[in-house]
PDB file of C-alpha atoms in Angstrom:
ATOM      1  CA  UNK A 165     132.458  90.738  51.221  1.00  0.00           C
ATOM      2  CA  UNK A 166     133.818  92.295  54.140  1.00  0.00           C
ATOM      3  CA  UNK A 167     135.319  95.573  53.675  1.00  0.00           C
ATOM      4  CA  UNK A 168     139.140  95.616  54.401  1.00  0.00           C
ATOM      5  CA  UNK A 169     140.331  97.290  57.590  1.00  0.00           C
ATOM      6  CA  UNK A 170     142.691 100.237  56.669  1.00  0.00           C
ATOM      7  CA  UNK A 171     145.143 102.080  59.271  1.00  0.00           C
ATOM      8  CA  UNK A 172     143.010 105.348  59.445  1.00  0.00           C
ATOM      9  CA  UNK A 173     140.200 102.847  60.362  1.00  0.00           C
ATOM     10  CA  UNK A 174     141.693 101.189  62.907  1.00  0.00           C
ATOM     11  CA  UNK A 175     143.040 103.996  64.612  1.00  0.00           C
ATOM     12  CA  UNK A 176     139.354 105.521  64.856  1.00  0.00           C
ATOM     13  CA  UNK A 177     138.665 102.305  66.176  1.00  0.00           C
ATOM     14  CA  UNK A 178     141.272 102.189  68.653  1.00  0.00           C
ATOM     15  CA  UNK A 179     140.552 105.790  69.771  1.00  0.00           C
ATOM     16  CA  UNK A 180     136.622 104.392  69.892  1.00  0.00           C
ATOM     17  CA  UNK A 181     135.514 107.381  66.886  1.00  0.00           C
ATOM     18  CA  UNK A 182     132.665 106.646  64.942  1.00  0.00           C
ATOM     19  CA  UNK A 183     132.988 106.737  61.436  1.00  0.00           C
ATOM     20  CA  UNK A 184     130.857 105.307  58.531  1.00  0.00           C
ATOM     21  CA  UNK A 185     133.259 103.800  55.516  1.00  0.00           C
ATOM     22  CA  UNK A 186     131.924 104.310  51.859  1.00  0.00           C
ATOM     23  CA  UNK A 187     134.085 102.801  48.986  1.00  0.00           C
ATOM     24  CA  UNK A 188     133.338 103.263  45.346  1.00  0.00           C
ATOM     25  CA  UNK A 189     134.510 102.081  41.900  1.00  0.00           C
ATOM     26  CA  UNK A 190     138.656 103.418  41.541  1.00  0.00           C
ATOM     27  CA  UNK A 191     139.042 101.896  37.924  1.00  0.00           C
ATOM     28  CA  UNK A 192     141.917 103.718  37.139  1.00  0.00           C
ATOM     29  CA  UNK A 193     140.414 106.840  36.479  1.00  0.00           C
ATOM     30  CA  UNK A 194     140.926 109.841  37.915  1.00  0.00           C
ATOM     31  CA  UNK A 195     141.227 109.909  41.380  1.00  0.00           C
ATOM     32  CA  UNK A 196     140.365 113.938  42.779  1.00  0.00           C
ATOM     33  CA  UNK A 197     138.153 114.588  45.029  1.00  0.00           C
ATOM     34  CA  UNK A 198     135.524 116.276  42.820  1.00  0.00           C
ATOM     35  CA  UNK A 199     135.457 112.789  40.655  1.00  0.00           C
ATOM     36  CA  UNK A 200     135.388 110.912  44.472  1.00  0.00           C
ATOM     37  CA  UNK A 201     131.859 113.219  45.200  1.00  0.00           C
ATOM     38  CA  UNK A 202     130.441 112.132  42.400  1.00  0.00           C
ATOM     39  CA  UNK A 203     131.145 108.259  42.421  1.00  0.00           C
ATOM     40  CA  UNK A 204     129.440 108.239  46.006  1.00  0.00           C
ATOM     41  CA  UNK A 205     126.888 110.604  45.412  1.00  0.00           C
ATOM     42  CA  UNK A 206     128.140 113.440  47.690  1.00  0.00           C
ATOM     43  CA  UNK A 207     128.670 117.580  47.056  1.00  0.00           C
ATOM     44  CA  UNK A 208     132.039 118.462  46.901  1.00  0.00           C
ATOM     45  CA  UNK A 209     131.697 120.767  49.793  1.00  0.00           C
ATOM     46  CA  UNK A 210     131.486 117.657  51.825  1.00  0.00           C
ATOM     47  CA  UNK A 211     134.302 115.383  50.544  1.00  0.00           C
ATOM     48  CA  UNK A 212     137.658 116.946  51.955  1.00  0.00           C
ATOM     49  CA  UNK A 213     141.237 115.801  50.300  1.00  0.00           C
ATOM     50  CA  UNK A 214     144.734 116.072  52.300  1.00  0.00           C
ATOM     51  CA  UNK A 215     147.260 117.706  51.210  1.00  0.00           C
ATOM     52  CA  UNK A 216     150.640 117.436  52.503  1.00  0.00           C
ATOM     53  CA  UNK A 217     153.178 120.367  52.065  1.00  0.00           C
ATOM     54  CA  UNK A 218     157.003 121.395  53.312  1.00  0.00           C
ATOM     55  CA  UNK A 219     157.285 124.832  54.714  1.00  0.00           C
ATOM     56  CA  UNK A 220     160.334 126.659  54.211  1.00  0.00           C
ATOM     57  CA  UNK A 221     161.855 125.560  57.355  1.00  0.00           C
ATOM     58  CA  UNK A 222     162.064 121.928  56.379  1.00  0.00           C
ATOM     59  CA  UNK A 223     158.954 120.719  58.233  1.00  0.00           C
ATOM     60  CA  UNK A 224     156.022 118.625  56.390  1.00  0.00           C
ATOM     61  CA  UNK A 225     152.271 120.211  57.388  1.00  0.00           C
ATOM     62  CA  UNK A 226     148.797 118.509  56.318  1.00  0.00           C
ATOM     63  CA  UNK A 227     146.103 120.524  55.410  1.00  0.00           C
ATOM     64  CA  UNK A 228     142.730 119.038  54.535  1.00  0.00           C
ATOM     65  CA  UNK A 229     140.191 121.167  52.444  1.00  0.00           C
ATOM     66  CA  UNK A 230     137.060 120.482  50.568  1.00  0.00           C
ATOM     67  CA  UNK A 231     137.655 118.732  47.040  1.00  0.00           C
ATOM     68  CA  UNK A 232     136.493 121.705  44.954  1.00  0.00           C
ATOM     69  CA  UNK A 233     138.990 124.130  46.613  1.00  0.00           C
ATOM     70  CA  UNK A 234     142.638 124.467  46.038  1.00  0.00           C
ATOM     71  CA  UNK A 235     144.713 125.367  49.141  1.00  0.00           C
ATOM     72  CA  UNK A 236     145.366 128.971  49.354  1.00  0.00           C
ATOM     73  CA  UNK A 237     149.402 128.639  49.964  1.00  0.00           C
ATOM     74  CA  UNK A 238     149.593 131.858  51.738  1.00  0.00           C
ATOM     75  CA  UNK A 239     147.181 130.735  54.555  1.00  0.00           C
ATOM     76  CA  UNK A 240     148.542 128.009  54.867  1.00  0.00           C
ATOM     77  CA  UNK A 241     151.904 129.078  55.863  1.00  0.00           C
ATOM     78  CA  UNK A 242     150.038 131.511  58.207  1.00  0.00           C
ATOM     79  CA  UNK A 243     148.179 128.789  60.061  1.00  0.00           C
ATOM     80  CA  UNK A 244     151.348 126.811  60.354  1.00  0.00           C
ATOM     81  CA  UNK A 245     153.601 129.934  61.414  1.00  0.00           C
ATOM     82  CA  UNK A 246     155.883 129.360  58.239  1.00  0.00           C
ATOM     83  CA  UNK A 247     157.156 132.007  55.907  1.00  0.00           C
ATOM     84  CA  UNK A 248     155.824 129.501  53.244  1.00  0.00           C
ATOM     85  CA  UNK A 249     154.538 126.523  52.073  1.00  0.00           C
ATOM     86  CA  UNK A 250     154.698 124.213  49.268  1.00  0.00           C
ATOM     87  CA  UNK A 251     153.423 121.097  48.169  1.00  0.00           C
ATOM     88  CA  UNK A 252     155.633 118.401  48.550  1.00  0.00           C
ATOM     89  CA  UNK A 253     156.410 115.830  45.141  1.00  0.00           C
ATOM     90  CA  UNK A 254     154.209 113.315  44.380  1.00  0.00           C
ATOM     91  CA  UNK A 255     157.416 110.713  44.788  1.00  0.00           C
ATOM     92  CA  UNK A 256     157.304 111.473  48.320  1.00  0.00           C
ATOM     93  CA  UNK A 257     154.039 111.032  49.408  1.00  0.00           C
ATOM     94  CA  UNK A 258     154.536 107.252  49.672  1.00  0.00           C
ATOM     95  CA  UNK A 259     157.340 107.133  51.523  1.00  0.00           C
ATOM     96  CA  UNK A 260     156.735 109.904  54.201  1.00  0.00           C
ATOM     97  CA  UNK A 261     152.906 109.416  55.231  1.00  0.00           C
ATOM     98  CA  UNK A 262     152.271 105.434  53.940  1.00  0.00           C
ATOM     99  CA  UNK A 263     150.131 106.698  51.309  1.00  0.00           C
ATOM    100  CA  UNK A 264     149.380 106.881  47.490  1.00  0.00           C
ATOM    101  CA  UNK A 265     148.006 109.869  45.938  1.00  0.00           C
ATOM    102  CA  UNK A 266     144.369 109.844  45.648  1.00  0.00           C
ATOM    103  CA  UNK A 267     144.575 107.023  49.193  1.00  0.00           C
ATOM    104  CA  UNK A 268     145.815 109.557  51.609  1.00  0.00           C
ATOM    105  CA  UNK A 269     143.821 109.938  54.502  1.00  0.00           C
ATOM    106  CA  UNK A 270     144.899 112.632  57.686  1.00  0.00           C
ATOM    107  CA  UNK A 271     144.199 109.730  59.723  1.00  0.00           C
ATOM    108  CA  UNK A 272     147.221 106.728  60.329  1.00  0.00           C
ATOM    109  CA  UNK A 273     149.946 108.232  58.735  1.00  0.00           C
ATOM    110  CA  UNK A 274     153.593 106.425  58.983  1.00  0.00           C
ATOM    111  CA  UNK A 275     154.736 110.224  61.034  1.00  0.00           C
ATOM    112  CA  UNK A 276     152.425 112.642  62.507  1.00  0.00           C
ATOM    113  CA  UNK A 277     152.673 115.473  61.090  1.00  0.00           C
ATOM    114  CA  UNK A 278     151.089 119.570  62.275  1.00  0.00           C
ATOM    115  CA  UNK A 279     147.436 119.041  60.640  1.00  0.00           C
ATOM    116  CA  UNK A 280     145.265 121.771  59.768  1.00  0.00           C
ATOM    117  CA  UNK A 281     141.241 121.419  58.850  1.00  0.00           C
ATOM    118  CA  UNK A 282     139.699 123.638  56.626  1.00  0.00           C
ATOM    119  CA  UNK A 283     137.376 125.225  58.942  1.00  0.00           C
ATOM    120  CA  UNK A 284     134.275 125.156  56.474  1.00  0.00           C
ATOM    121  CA  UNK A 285     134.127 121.502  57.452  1.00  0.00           C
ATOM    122  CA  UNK A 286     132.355 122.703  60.753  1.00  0.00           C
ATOM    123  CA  UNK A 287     129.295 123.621  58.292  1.00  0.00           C
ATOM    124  CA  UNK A 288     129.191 120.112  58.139  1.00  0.00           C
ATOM    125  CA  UNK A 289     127.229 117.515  60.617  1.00  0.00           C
ATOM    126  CA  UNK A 290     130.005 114.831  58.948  1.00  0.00           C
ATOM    127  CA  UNK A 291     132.202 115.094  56.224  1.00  0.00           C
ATOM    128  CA  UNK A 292     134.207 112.606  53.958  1.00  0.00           C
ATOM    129  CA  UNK A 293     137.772 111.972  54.026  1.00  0.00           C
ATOM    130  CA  UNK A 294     140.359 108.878  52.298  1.00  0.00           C
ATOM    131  CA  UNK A 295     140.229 105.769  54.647  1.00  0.00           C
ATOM    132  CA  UNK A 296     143.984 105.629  53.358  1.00  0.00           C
ATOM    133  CA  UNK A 297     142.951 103.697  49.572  1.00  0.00           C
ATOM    134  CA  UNK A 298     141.986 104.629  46.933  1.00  0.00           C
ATOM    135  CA  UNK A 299     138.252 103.608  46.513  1.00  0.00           C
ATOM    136  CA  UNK A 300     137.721 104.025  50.399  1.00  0.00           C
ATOM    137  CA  UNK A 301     136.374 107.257  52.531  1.00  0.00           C
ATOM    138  CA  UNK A 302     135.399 107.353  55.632  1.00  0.00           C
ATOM    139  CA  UNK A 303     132.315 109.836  56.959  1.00  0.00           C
ATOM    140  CA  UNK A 304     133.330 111.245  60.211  1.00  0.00           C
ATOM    141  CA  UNK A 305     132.392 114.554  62.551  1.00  0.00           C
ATOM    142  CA  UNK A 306     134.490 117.601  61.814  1.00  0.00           C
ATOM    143  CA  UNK A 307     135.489 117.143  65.344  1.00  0.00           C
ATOM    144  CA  UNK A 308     136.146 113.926  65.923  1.00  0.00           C
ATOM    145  CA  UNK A 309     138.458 114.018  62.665  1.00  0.00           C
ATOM    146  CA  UNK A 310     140.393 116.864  64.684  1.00  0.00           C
ATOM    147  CA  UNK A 311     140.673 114.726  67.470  1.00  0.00           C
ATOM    148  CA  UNK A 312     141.627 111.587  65.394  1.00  0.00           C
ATOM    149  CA  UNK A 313     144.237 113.736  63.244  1.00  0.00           C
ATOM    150  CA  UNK A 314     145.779 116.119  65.868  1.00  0.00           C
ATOM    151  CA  UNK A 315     144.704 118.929  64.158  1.00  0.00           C
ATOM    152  CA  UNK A 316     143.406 122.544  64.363  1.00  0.00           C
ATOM    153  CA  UNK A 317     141.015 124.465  62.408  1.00  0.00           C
ATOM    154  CA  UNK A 318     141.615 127.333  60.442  1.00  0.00           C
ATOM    155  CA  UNK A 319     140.591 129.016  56.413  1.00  0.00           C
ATOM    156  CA  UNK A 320     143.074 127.553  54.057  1.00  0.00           C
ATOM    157  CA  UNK A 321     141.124 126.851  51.207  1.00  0.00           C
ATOM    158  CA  UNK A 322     140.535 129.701  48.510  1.00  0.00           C
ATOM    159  CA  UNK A 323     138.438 130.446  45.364  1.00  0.00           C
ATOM    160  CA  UNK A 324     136.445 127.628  43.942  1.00  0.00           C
ATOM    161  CA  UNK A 325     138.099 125.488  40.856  1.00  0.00           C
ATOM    162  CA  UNK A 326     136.546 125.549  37.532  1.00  0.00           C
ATOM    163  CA  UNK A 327     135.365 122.291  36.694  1.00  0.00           C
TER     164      UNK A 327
END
């Protein structure tokens, strides 16, 4: 069965980026990225999640990190010249950037938004990100993600999560 074009993907397509989709089994479990590594068989280092946030001035910012990291909130006001950040409600997610938690991808959003990229993903040849589903990721170069997403790279994630 042919795989199911998603925004993120055709905007890679239409900006002629390579990407390789993976999809794996949602089945209404849980949905992080750590549990995402494991159904496809990847470290968590290499499967990054987006986060969207409001800084204090109003404005949404995305930051994508790598699934085992939690966004340090302080650095990420830094990086997007706000005296903070926070992460926005759940509720919101859908209508502001098209997508459901655990399906958001940096890529195709309904707005574009300031996006930031961990910069560990430039240890990385590729790295994974949501194709905008749940159940679909797309493997892409740190760079051409940037390119794709509009974003810049800087350290936002902090100390590992227990797990």
């Amino acid at each position: 069965m042919k795989e199911a074009k998603t925004n993120a993907m055709r905007k890679l397509e239409a900006m002629k980026i390579p990407y390789t989709p993976h999809s794996y089994g949602a089945g209404g479990g849980p949905v992080d990225g750590v549990t995402v590594a494991r159904k496809i068989g990847r470290d968590p280092s290499e499967v990054f999640k987006t986060l969207v946030t409001r800084g204090a001035g109003g404005n949404l910012f995305v930051f994508v990190i790598p699934a085992g990291r939690e966004l340090s909130l302080k650095a990420a006001a830094q990086a997007a010249g706000e005296k903070s950040v926070a992460m926005i409600h759940v509720g919101e997610l859908l209508p502001l950037t098209g997508y459901v938690r655990g399906g958001c991808s940096p890529i195709g959003m309904k707005k574009q938004y300031r996006t930031f990229l961990d910069s560990s993903a430039l240890e990385h040849r590729t790295i994974l990100v949501s194709a905008g589903r749940i159940g679909a990721q797309i493997e892409i170069e740190p760079k051409d993600l940037a390119k794709a997403a509009g974003a810049s790279f800087a350290d936002l994630s902090a100390v590992l999560q227990k797990n």
